[in-house]
Amino acid sequence: MFEKLEIMLKRFEELTLAIADPEIIADQAKWQKLVKEHSQMSETIELYKKYLALQKSVEECKEIIADGSDEEMCALAKEELNDAHKQIEQTIKDLKVSMLPVDPNDDNNVIVEVRAGAGGEEGGLFGAELVRMYMRFAERMRWKIKEIDMNYTELGGAKEVVFMISGTGAYAKLKYESGVHRVQRVPETESQGRVHTSTATVAILPEAPDIQIEILEKDLKIDTYRSSGAGGQHVNKTESAVRITHLPTGIVVASQDERSQIKNREQAMSVLKSRLYDYFSTKAESEYAANRKTQVGSGDRSEKIRTYNFPQNRVTDHRIGMTIYSLDAFMDGDIFAMIEALQLANQNELLSRLDD
């Protein structure tokens, strides 16, 4: 690790000189690229400089203690040495965290897909509540929400709901939400008061980065239809909604939020691009299928990442064993504590691999 840090330090010093060079500043594209690299390294380099300063302090304290001619100075040196060792231990931990690989999609906007799973209408109604939960969370984060394909049942349950959340770090915070979400509660239609178990599936996809993904017109099947709102009520008498099927992969996307067919087509193409980016980044169709199964599962009750138990007012994430006893607040978008715990668990997992 320290050999790598020495190389990083040398590179950081080169970048510091380069970004102050008038010739490089004149080439804005090159300058911005170097500034970004410099910025990405700065936290790690600051920690490494702190580590080096602490090591120097340790050596100086050891020299004073070894000399032993001044008892008072020797006592102070021993205290300082003990404190420096503690700081070194923490700084090394911080260095390891700062050097963990960064997900290149972390700052991307996200496309959220919510679908009813097991449990019929109740699964759809729960799915609709999850949609609201993520939208409320986005509002708390002051992110933007863009509805894309909001397909609800007559009772207001989510058949298939697709929307985009735009904001810095959206994917970094929401990427752990992919999977099967299970709800346990007494449905409003249950006359016996029995608790039912239903599910909804969630998929979180990063918006495709600004790269060239070739989409040929001959590979697309484009259908138009009348957009509809919750309860199946037609909200547009013209066929402005657009459904696009990518024939080679079988991926289907739709958009019905805009009144303009052209705008809906642009929006659907944007979602298709993200789906294809996800598809091709796995490099093989079989890997893609496995990845999507990991993302959303089959909707079966046993394939759960989280359980929302309304009678007990609790939500439990089964991946990290965390339970929160304030379900009302959680469903209102106060999911910060859970997200932070999932991020920390992932960080610890990466650190354990680093130590292996």
Short mmCIF file of N, CA, C and O in Angstrom, two decimals, residues 1-128:
data_model
loop_
_atom_site.label_atom_id
_atom_site.label_comp_id
_atom_site.label_asym_id
_atom_site.label_seq_id
_atom_site.Cartn_x
_atom_site.Cartn_y
_atom_site.Cartn_z
N MET A 1 0.83 -1.21 0.00
CA MET A 1 0.00 0.00 0.00
C MET A 1 0.87 1.26 0.00
O MET A 1 0.59 2.24 -0.70
N PHE A 2 1.95 1.25 0.80
CA PHE A 2 2.78 2.44 0.93
C PHE A 2 3.61 2.70 -0.33
O PHE A 2 3.92 3.85 -0.64
N GLU A 3 3.95 1.64 -1.08
CA GLU A 3 4.63 1.83 -2.36
C GLU A 3 3.69 2.56 -3.33
O GLU A 3 4.10 3.48 -4.05
N LYS A 4 2.44 2.15 -3.32
CA LYS A 4 1.43 2.78 -4.17
C LYS A 4 1.23 4.24 -3.77
O LYS A 4 1.08 5.13 -4.62
N LEU A 5 1.26 4.50 -2.46
CA LEU A 5 1.08 5.86 -1.96
C LEU A 5 2.23 6.77 -2.38
O LEU A 5 2.02 7.95 -2.68
N GLU A 6 3.44 6.22 -2.39
CA GLU A 6 4.60 7.01 -2.83
C GLU A 6 4.46 7.39 -4.30
O GLU A 6 4.79 8.52 -4.69
N ILE A 7 3.98 6.46 -5.10
CA ILE A 7 3.76 6.74 -6.54
C ILE A 7 2.68 7.80 -6.70
O ILE A 7 2.80 8.72 -7.52
N MET A 8 1.62 7.68 -5.89
CA MET A 8 0.52 8.65 -5.93
C MET A 8 1.01 10.04 -5.53
O MET A 8 0.63 11.05 -6.14
N LEU A 9 1.86 10.10 -4.50
CA LEU A 9 2.39 11.38 -4.01
C LEU A 9 3.20 12.08 -5.11
O LEU A 9 3.06 13.29 -5.33
N LYS A 10 4.03 11.29 -5.79
CA LYS A 10 4.84 11.85 -6.88
C LYS A 10 3.94 12.38 -8.00
O LYS A 10 4.17 13.48 -8.53
N ARG A 11 2.92 11.61 -8.35
CA ARG A 11 1.98 12.02 -9.39
C ARG A 11 1.21 13.28 -8.97
O ARG A 11 1.00 14.20 -9.77
N PHE A 12 0.83 13.34 -7.70
CA PHE A 12 0.08 14.49 -7.17
C PHE A 12 0.92 15.76 -7.27
O PHE A 12 0.41 16.83 -7.64
N GLU A 13 2.20 15.65 -6.94
CA GLU A 13 3.10 16.81 -7.03
C GLU A 13 3.28 17.26 -8.47
O GLU A 13 3.35 18.46 -8.75
N GLU A 14 3.35 16.29 -9.40
CA GLU A 14 3.44 16.62 -10.83
C GLU A 14 2.18 17.36 -11.29
O GLU A 14 2.26 18.34 -12.03
N LEU A 15 1.02 16.87 -10.83
CA LEU A 15 -0.25 17.51 -11.20
C LEU A 15 -0.37 18.91 -10.62
O LEU A 15 -0.91 19.81 -11.27
N THR A 16 0.10 19.10 -9.39
CA THR A 16 0.06 20.41 -8.74
C THR A 16 0.80 21.45 -9.58
O THR A 16 0.33 22.58 -9.75
N LEU A 17 1.95 21.06 -10.12
CA LEU A 17 2.73 21.95 -10.99
C LEU A 17 2.04 22.15 -12.33
O LEU A 17 1.98 23.27 -12.86
N ALA A 18 1.49 21.05 -12.87
CA ALA A 18 0.89 21.09 -14.20
C ALA A 18 -0.32 22.01 -14.27
O ALA A 18 -0.48 22.79 -15.22
N ILE A 19 -1.19 21.95 -13.27
CA ILE A 19 -2.43 22.74 -13.32
C ILE A 19 -2.18 24.23 -13.08
O ILE A 19 -3.09 25.06 -13.22
N ALA A 20 -0.93 24.58 -12.69
CA ALA A 20 -0.56 25.98 -12.53
C ALA A 20 0.22 26.50 -13.74
O ALA A 20 0.58 27.67 -13.80
N ASP A 21 0.46 25.61 -14.70
CA ASP A 21 1.22 25.95 -15.90
C ASP A 21 0.32 26.72 -16.88
O ASP A 21 -0.71 26.20 -17.32
N PRO A 22 0.68 27.96 -17.26
CA PRO A 22 -0.16 28.77 -18.17
C PRO A 22 -0.46 28.07 -19.50
O PRO A 22 -1.56 28.22 -20.05
N GLU A 23 0.50 27.31 -20.03
CA GLU A 23 0.29 26.63 -21.31
C GLU A 23 -0.81 25.57 -21.18
O GLU A 23 -1.63 25.40 -22.08
N ILE A 24 -0.81 24.86 -20.06
CA ILE A 24 -1.83 23.83 -19.84
C ILE A 24 -3.18 24.48 -19.54
O ILE A 24 -4.23 24.00 -19.99
N ILE A 25 -3.16 25.59 -18.79
CA ILE A 25 -4.40 26.31 -18.49
C ILE A 25 -5.08 26.77 -19.77
O ILE A 25 -6.31 26.79 -19.89
N ALA A 26 -4.26 27.12 -20.76
CA ALA A 26 -4.81 27.57 -22.05
C ALA A 26 -5.59 26.49 -22.77
O ALA A 26 -6.52 26.76 -23.52
N ASP A 27 -5.20 25.24 -22.52
CA ASP A 27 -5.92 24.10 -23.10
C ASP A 27 -6.94 23.62 -22.05
O ASP A 27 -6.65 22.74 -21.24
N GLN A 28 -8.13 24.23 -22.06
CA GLN A 28 -9.11 24.00 -21.01
C GLN A 28 -9.52 22.53 -20.85
O GLN A 28 -9.71 22.06 -19.73
N ALA A 29 -9.65 21.81 -21.94
CA ALA A 29 -10.05 20.40 -21.86
C ALA A 29 -9.01 19.60 -21.10
O ALA A 29 -9.34 18.80 -20.20
N LYS A 30 -7.75 19.80 -21.43
CA LYS A 30 -6.66 19.08 -20.76
C LYS A 30 -6.55 19.52 -19.31
O LYS A 30 -6.37 18.70 -18.40
N TRP A 31 -6.67 20.85 -19.09
CA TRP A 31 -6.56 21.39 -17.73
C TRP A 31 -7.65 20.82 -16.81
O TRP A 31 -7.38 20.41 -15.69
N GLN A 32 -8.89 20.78 -17.30
CA GLN A 32 -10.00 20.25 -16.50
C GLN A 32 -9.80 18.78 -16.16
O GLN A 32 -10.13 18.33 -15.06
N LYS A 33 -9.25 18.04 -17.11
CA LYS A 33 -8.98 16.62 -16.88
C LYS A 33 -7.95 16.43 -15.77
O LYS A 33 -8.12 15.58 -14.89
N LEU A 34 -6.89 17.26 -15.80
CA LEU A 34 -5.84 17.18 -14.78
C LEU A 34 -6.35 17.65 -13.42
O LEU A 34 -6.00 17.07 -12.38
N VAL A 35 -7.18 18.69 -13.42
CA VAL A 35 -7.75 19.20 -12.17
C VAL A 35 -8.63 18.13 -11.52
O VAL A 35 -8.60 17.94 -10.29
N LYS A 36 -9.41 17.43 -12.33
CA LYS A 36 -10.26 16.35 -11.80
C LYS A 36 -9.42 15.25 -11.18
O LYS A 36 -9.73 14.76 -10.09
N GLU A 37 -8.34 14.83 -11.86
CA GLU A 37 -7.45 13.79 -11.33
C GLU A 37 -6.81 14.27 -10.03
O GLU A 37 -6.71 13.51 -9.06
N HIS A 38 -6.38 15.53 -10.00
CA HIS A 38 -5.77 16.12 -8.79
C HIS A 38 -6.75 16.11 -7.63
O HIS A 38 -6.41 15.75 -6.50
N SER A 39 -7.98 16.50 -7.92
CA SER A 39 -9.02 16.55 -6.89
C SER A 39 -9.34 15.17 -6.33
O SER A 39 -9.54 15.00 -5.13
N GLN A 40 -9.39 14.17 -7.21
CA GLN A 40 -9.69 12.80 -6.79
C GLN A 40 -8.61 12.23 -5.88
O GLN A 40 -8.89 11.36 -5.05
N MET A 41 -7.38 12.71 -6.01
CA MET A 41 -6.27 12.19 -5.22
C MET A 41 -6.06 12.96 -3.92
O MET A 41 -5.38 12.48 -3.01
N SER A 42 -6.63 14.17 -3.83
CA SER A 42 -6.28 15.09 -2.74
C SER A 42 -6.54 14.52 -1.34
O SER A 42 -5.72 14.67 -0.44
N GLU A 43 -7.68 13.87 -1.14
CA GLU A 43 -8.01 13.34 0.19
C GLU A 43 -6.99 12.30 0.62
O GLU A 43 -6.50 12.32 1.76
N THR A 44 -6.67 11.38 -0.28
CA THR A 44 -5.70 10.33 0.03
C THR A 44 -4.32 10.91 0.32
O THR A 44 -3.64 10.50 1.27
N ILE A 45 -3.91 11.89 -0.48
CA ILE A 45 -2.59 12.49 -0.30
C ILE A 45 -2.50 13.25 1.02
O ILE A 45 -1.48 13.19 1.73
N GLU A 46 -3.57 13.96 1.39
CA GLU A 46 -3.58 14.67 2.67
C GLU A 46 -3.44 13.69 3.83
O GLU A 46 -2.73 13.95 4.80
N LEU A 47 -4.12 12.57 3.74
CA LEU A 47 -4.01 11.54 4.78
C LEU A 47 -2.61 10.94 4.82
O LEU A 47 -2.05 10.67 5.89
N TYR A 48 -2.02 10.74 3.64
CA TYR A 48 -0.67 10.17 3.58
C TYR A 48 0.35 11.14 4.17
O TYR A 48 1.27 10.73 4.90
N LYS A 49 0.19 12.43 3.89
CA LYS A 49 1.09 13.44 4.47
C LYS A 49 0.95 13.48 5.99
O LYS A 49 1.94 13.66 6.71
N LYS A 50 -0.29 13.31 6.46
CA LYS A 50 -0.52 13.25 7.91
C LYS A 50 0.20 12.03 8.51
O LYS A 50 0.83 12.12 9.57
N TYR A 51 0.10 10.90 7.80
CA TYR A 51 0.77 9.67 8.25
C TYR A 51 2.29 9.88 8.32
O TYR A 51 2.92 9.50 9.31
N LEU A 52 2.87 10.50 7.29
CA LEU A 52 4.31 10.74 7.26
C LEU A 52 4.74 11.67 8.40
O LEU A 52 5.79 11.46 9.04
N ALA A 53 3.93 12.69 8.68
CA ALA A 53 4.23 13.62 9.78
C ALA A 53 4.18 12.90 11.13
O ALA A 53 5.01 13.14 12.01
N LEU A 54 3.20 12.01 11.26
CA LEU A 54 3.09 11.25 12.51
C LEU A 54 4.26 10.30 12.68
O LEU A 54 4.79 10.12 13.80
N GLN A 55 4.71 9.69 11.60
CA GLN A 55 5.87 8.80 11.66
C GLN A 55 7.12 9.57 12.07
O GLN A 55 7.95 9.08 12.84
N LYS A 56 7.26 10.78 11.55
CA LYS A 56 8.41 11.62 11.91
C LYS A 56 8.35 11.97 13.40
O LYS A 56 9.38 11.96 14.10
N SER A 57 7.13 12.26 13.88
CA SER A 57 6.95 12.57 15.29
C SER A 57 7.32 11.38 16.16
O SER A 57 7.93 11.54 17.23
N VAL A 58 6.98 10.18 15.72
CA VAL A 58 7.32 8.95 16.46
C VAL A 58 8.83 8.81 16.59
O VAL A 58 9.36 8.50 17.66
N GLU A 59 9.56 9.04 15.49
CA GLU A 59 11.02 8.91 15.50
C GLU A 59 11.64 9.94 16.45
O GLU A 59 12.58 9.61 17.19
N GLU A 60 11.12 11.17 16.44
CA GLU A 60 11.65 12.21 17.32
C GLU A 60 11.41 11.87 18.78
O GLU A 60 12.29 12.07 19.63
N CYS A 61 10.21 11.34 19.09
CA CYS A 61 9.90 10.94 20.46
C CYS A 61 10.80 9.80 20.93
O CYS A 61 11.28 9.79 22.08
N LYS A 62 11.05 8.86 20.05
CA LYS A 62 11.92 7.72 20.39
C LYS A 62 13.34 8.19 20.69
O LYS A 62 14.01 7.66 21.59
N GLU A 63 13.81 9.19 19.94
CA GLU A 63 15.16 9.73 20.17
C GLU A 63 15.25 10.39 21.54
O GLU A 63 16.25 10.23 22.27
N ILE A 64 14.22 11.16 21.91
CA ILE A 64 14.20 11.84 23.23
C ILE A 64 14.18 10.81 24.35
O ILE A 64 14.89 10.94 25.35
N ILE A 65 13.35 9.76 24.16
CA ILE A 65 13.23 8.71 25.19
C ILE A 65 14.55 7.95 25.31
O ILE A 65 15.01 7.63 26.42
N ALA A 66 15.19 7.67 24.18
CA ALA A 66 16.46 6.92 24.18
C ALA A 66 17.56 7.74 24.85
O ALA A 66 18.43 7.20 25.55
N ASP A 67 17.53 9.06 24.66
CA ASP A 67 18.54 9.94 25.28
C ASP A 67 18.41 9.92 26.80
O ASP A 67 19.39 9.75 27.53
N GLY A 68 17.17 10.13 27.28
CA GLY A 68 16.87 10.00 28.71
C GLY A 68 17.49 11.02 29.62
O GLY A 68 17.41 10.89 30.85
N SER A 69 18.15 12.07 29.09
CA SER A 69 18.85 13.05 29.93
C SER A 69 17.89 14.02 30.62
O SER A 69 18.22 14.57 31.67
N ASP A 70 16.72 14.23 30.03
CA ASP A 70 15.74 15.16 30.60
C ASP A 70 14.48 14.37 30.94
O ASP A 70 13.72 13.97 30.06
N GLU A 71 14.26 14.14 32.23
CA GLU A 71 13.15 13.30 32.68
C GLU A 71 11.79 13.88 32.28
O GLU A 71 10.88 13.16 31.88
N GLU A 72 11.64 15.22 32.41
CA GLU A 72 10.37 15.86 32.07
C GLU A 72 10.07 15.73 30.57
O GLU A 72 8.96 15.40 30.17
N MET A 73 11.10 16.00 29.74
CA MET A 73 10.94 15.86 28.30
C MET A 73 10.67 14.41 27.91
O MET A 73 9.90 14.13 27.00
N CYS A 74 11.30 13.50 28.63
CA CYS A 74 11.11 12.07 28.37
C CYS A 74 9.67 11.65 28.65
O CYS A 74 9.06 10.89 27.90
N ALA A 75 9.09 12.17 29.75
CA ALA A 75 7.70 11.84 30.11
C ALA A 75 6.73 12.40 29.07
O ALA A 75 5.77 11.72 28.67
N LEU A 76 6.99 13.63 28.60
CA LEU A 76 6.13 14.23 27.57
C LEU A 76 6.24 13.47 26.26
O LEU A 76 5.25 13.28 25.54
N ALA A 77 7.46 13.02 25.93
CA ALA A 77 7.69 12.27 24.70
C ALA A 77 6.94 10.94 24.71
O ALA A 77 6.41 10.50 23.69
N LYS A 78 6.89 10.31 25.90
CA LYS A 78 6.17 9.03 26.00
C LYS A 78 4.67 9.22 25.77
O LYS A 78 4.02 8.40 25.13
N GLU A 79 4.12 10.33 26.31
CA GLU A 79 2.70 10.63 26.10
C GLU A 79 2.42 10.91 24.62
O GLU A 79 1.45 10.41 24.05
N GLU A 80 3.31 11.71 24.04
CA GLU A 80 3.15 12.05 22.62
C GLU A 80 3.30 10.83 21.73
O GLU A 80 2.59 10.68 20.73
N LEU A 81 4.20 9.94 22.11
CA LEU A 81 4.41 8.71 21.34
C LEU A 81 3.17 7.83 21.37
O LEU A 81 2.75 7.29 20.33
N ASN A 82 2.58 7.70 22.54
CA ASN A 82 1.37 6.89 22.68
C ASN A 82 0.23 7.46 21.85
O ASN A 82 -0.49 6.74 21.15
N ASP A 83 0.09 8.80 21.87
CA ASP A 83 -0.95 9.47 21.09
C ASP A 83 -0.71 9.32 19.59
O ASP A 83 -1.64 9.09 18.82
N ALA A 84 0.57 9.42 19.19
CA ALA A 84 0.92 9.29 17.77
C ALA A 84 0.60 7.90 17.24
O ALA A 84 0.12 7.75 16.11
N HIS A 85 0.87 6.88 18.04
CA HIS A 85 0.58 5.50 17.62
C HIS A 85 -0.92 5.31 17.38
O HIS A 85 -1.34 4.64 16.42
N LYS A 86 -1.75 5.90 18.26
CA LYS A 86 -3.20 5.80 18.10
C LYS A 86 -3.65 6.52 16.82
O LYS A 86 -4.48 6.01 16.07
N GLN A 87 -3.06 7.71 16.59
CA GLN A 87 -3.41 8.46 15.39
C GLN A 87 -2.97 7.75 14.11
O GLN A 87 -3.67 7.77 13.10
N ILE A 88 -1.80 7.11 14.18
CA ILE A 88 -1.29 6.36 13.02
C ILE A 88 -2.24 5.21 12.67
O ILE A 88 -2.56 4.97 11.50
N GLU A 89 -2.71 4.52 13.70
CA GLU A 89 -3.64 3.40 13.49
C GLU A 89 -4.91 3.86 12.79
O GLU A 89 -5.37 3.23 11.84
N GLN A 90 -5.47 4.99 13.25
CA GLN A 90 -6.69 5.52 12.64
C GLN A 90 -6.42 6.06 11.24
O GLN A 90 -7.23 5.88 10.32
N THR A 91 -5.28 6.69 11.06
CA THR A 91 -4.94 7.26 9.75
C THR A 91 -4.77 6.17 8.70
O THR A 91 -5.18 6.34 7.55
N ILE A 92 -4.19 5.05 9.10
CA ILE A 92 -4.04 3.92 8.16
C ILE A 92 -5.41 3.39 7.74
O ILE A 92 -5.64 3.09 6.58
N LYS A 93 -6.33 3.32 8.71
CA LYS A 93 -7.70 2.89 8.38
C LYS A 93 -8.35 3.86 7.40
O LYS A 93 -8.97 3.45 6.42
N ASP A 94 -8.17 5.17 7.67
CA ASP A 94 -8.75 6.19 6.79
C ASP A 94 -8.12 6.13 5.40
O ASP A 94 -8.80 6.33 4.39
N LEU A 95 -6.82 5.84 5.35
CA LEU A 95 -6.12 5.72 4.06
C LEU A 95 -6.68 4.57 3.25
O LEU A 95 -6.90 4.69 2.04
N LYS A 96 -6.91 3.45 3.91
CA LYS A 96 -7.46 2.27 3.22
C LYS A 96 -8.83 2.59 2.62
O LYS A 96 -9.12 2.21 1.48
N VAL A 97 -9.65 3.29 3.40
CA VAL A 97 -10.99 3.66 2.92
C VAL A 97 -10.88 4.59 1.71
O VAL A 97 -11.58 4.42 0.71
N SER A 98 -9.98 5.56 1.79
CA SER A 98 -9.84 6.53 0.70
C SER A 98 -9.31 5.90 -0.57
O SER A 98 -9.52 6.42 -1.66
N MET A 99 -8.63 4.75 -0.44
CA MET A 99 -8.04 4.08 -1.60
C MET A 99 -8.94 2.98 -2.18
O MET A 99 -8.55 2.31 -3.14
N LEU A 100 -10.12 2.81 -1.58
CA LEU A 100 -11.03 1.80 -2.11
C LEU A 100 -11.47 2.17 -3.52
O LEU A 100 -11.62 3.35 -3.83
N PRO A 101 -11.68 1.18 -4.38
CA PRO A 101 -12.13 1.49 -5.75
C PRO A 101 -13.47 2.21 -5.73
O PRO A 101 -14.36 1.87 -4.96
N VAL A 102 -13.60 3.20 -6.59
CA VAL A 102 -14.82 4.00 -6.67
C VAL A 102 -15.68 3.49 -7.82
O VAL A 102 -15.19 3.24 -8.92
N ASP A 103 -16.97 3.30 -7.54
CA ASP A 103 -17.90 2.90 -8.59
C ASP A 103 -18.05 4.08 -9.55
O ASP A 103 -18.48 5.16 -9.14
N PRO A 104 -17.68 3.91 -10.82
CA PRO A 104 -17.75 5.03 -11.76
C PRO A 104 -19.17 5.57 -11.97
O PRO A 104 -19.34 6.68 -12.47
N ASN A 105 -20.18 4.78 -11.57
CA ASN A 105 -21.58 5.22 -11.75
C ASN A 105 -22.13 5.98 -10.55
O ASN A 105 -23.28 6.44 -10.59
N ASP A 106 -21.34 6.09 -9.47
CA ASP A 106 -21.88 6.63 -8.21
C ASP A 106 -22.52 8.00 -8.34
O ASP A 106 -23.50 8.30 -7.66
N ASP A 107 -21.98 8.86 -9.19
CA ASP A 107 -22.54 10.21 -9.32
C ASP A 107 -23.64 10.30 -10.37
O ASP A 107 -24.18 11.39 -10.62
N ASN A 108 -23.97 9.17 -10.99
CA ASN A 108 -24.98 9.18 -12.06
C ASN A 108 -26.39 9.35 -11.51
O ASN A 108 -26.68 9.00 -10.35
N ASN A 109 -27.27 9.87 -12.36
CA ASN A 109 -28.70 9.83 -12.07
C ASN A 109 -29.15 8.37 -12.12
O ASN A 109 -28.43 7.52 -12.65
N VAL A 110 -30.33 8.08 -11.59
CA VAL A 110 -30.80 6.69 -11.59
C VAL A 110 -32.18 6.56 -12.22
O VAL A 110 -33.00 7.48 -12.16
N ILE A 111 -32.40 5.40 -12.81
CA ILE A 111 -33.73 5.02 -13.28
C ILE A 111 -34.25 3.99 -12.30
O ILE A 111 -33.60 2.97 -12.04
N VAL A 112 -35.38 4.30 -11.70
CA VAL A 112 -35.99 3.41 -10.69
C VAL A 112 -37.15 2.68 -11.33
O VAL A 112 -38.03 3.29 -11.94
N GLU A 113 -37.14 1.35 -11.21
CA GLU A 113 -38.22 0.52 -11.73
C GLU A 113 -38.86 -0.25 -10.57
O GLU A 113 -38.17 -0.94 -9.83
N VAL A 114 -40.16 -0.09 -10.41
CA VAL A 114 -40.89 -0.79 -9.34
C VAL A 114 -42.02 -1.60 -9.96
O VAL A 114 -42.79 -1.07 -10.76
N ARG A 115 -42.10 -2.88 -9.61
CA ARG A 115 -43.14 -3.76 -10.15
C ARG A 115 -43.78 -4.57 -9.03
O ARG A 115 -43.12 -4.92 -8.05
N ALA A 116 -45.05 -4.90 -9.21
CA ALA A 116 -45.74 -5.78 -8.27
C ALA A 116 -45.12 -7.16 -8.34
O ALA A 116 -44.76 -7.63 -9.42
N GLY A 117 -44.98 -7.81 -7.18
CA GLY A 117 -44.44 -9.17 -7.14
C GLY A 117 -45.52 -10.14 -6.73
O GLY A 117 -46.61 -10.16 -7.30
N ALA A 118 -45.24 -10.96 -5.72
CA ALA A 118 -46.21 -11.93 -5.22
C ALA A 118 -47.27 -11.22 -4.38
O ALA A 118 -47.02 -10.19 -3.78
N GLY A 119 -48.47 -11.78 -4.37
CA GLY A 119 -49.51 -11.24 -3.52
C GLY A 119 -50.60 -10.48 -4.24
O GLY A 119 -51.44 -9.83 -3.61
N GLY A 120 -50.57 -10.51 -5.57
CA GLY A 120 -51.64 -9.90 -6.34
C GLY A 120 -51.74 -8.40 -6.14
O GLY A 120 -50.74 -7.69 -6.15
N GLU A 121 -52.98 -7.93 -5.95
CA GLU A 121 -53.24 -6.49 -5.82
C GLU A 121 -52.49 -5.87 -4.65
O GLU A 121 -52.01 -4.73 -4.73
N GLU A 122 -52.36 -6.61 -3.56
CA GLU A 122 -51.67 -6.09 -2.38
C GLU A 122 -50.20 -5.81 -2.69
O GLU A 122 -49.62 -4.83 -2.21
N GLY A 123 -49.58 -6.68 -3.53
CA GLY A 123 -48.20 -6.45 -3.95
C GLY A 123 -48.07 -5.16 -4.74
O GLY A 123 -47.10 -4.41 -4.59
N GLY A 124 -49.06 -4.89 -5.59
CA GLY A 124 -49.07 -3.67 -6.37
C GLY A 124 -49.26 -2.43 -5.51
O GLY A 124 -48.61 -1.40 -5.72
N LEU A 125 -50.16 -2.52 -4.52
CA LEU A 125 -50.40 -1.39 -3.62
C LEU A 125 -49.15 -1.07 -2.81
O LEU A 125 -48.80 0.09 -2.60
N PHE A 126 -48.45 -2.13 -2.38
CA PHE A 126 -47.20 -1.93 -1.65
C PHE A 126 -46.15 -1.30 -2.57
O PHE A 126 -45.40 -0.42 -2.16
N GLY A 127 -46.12 -1.76 -3.83
CA GLY A 127 -45.19 -1.19 -4.80
C GLY A 127 -45.41 0.30 -4.96
O GLY A 127 -44.45 1.09 -5.05
N ALA A 128 -46.67 0.72 -4.99
CA ALA A 128 -46.99 2.13 -5.12
C ALA A 128 -46.49 2.92 -3.91
O ALA A 128 -46.05 4.07 -4.03
#
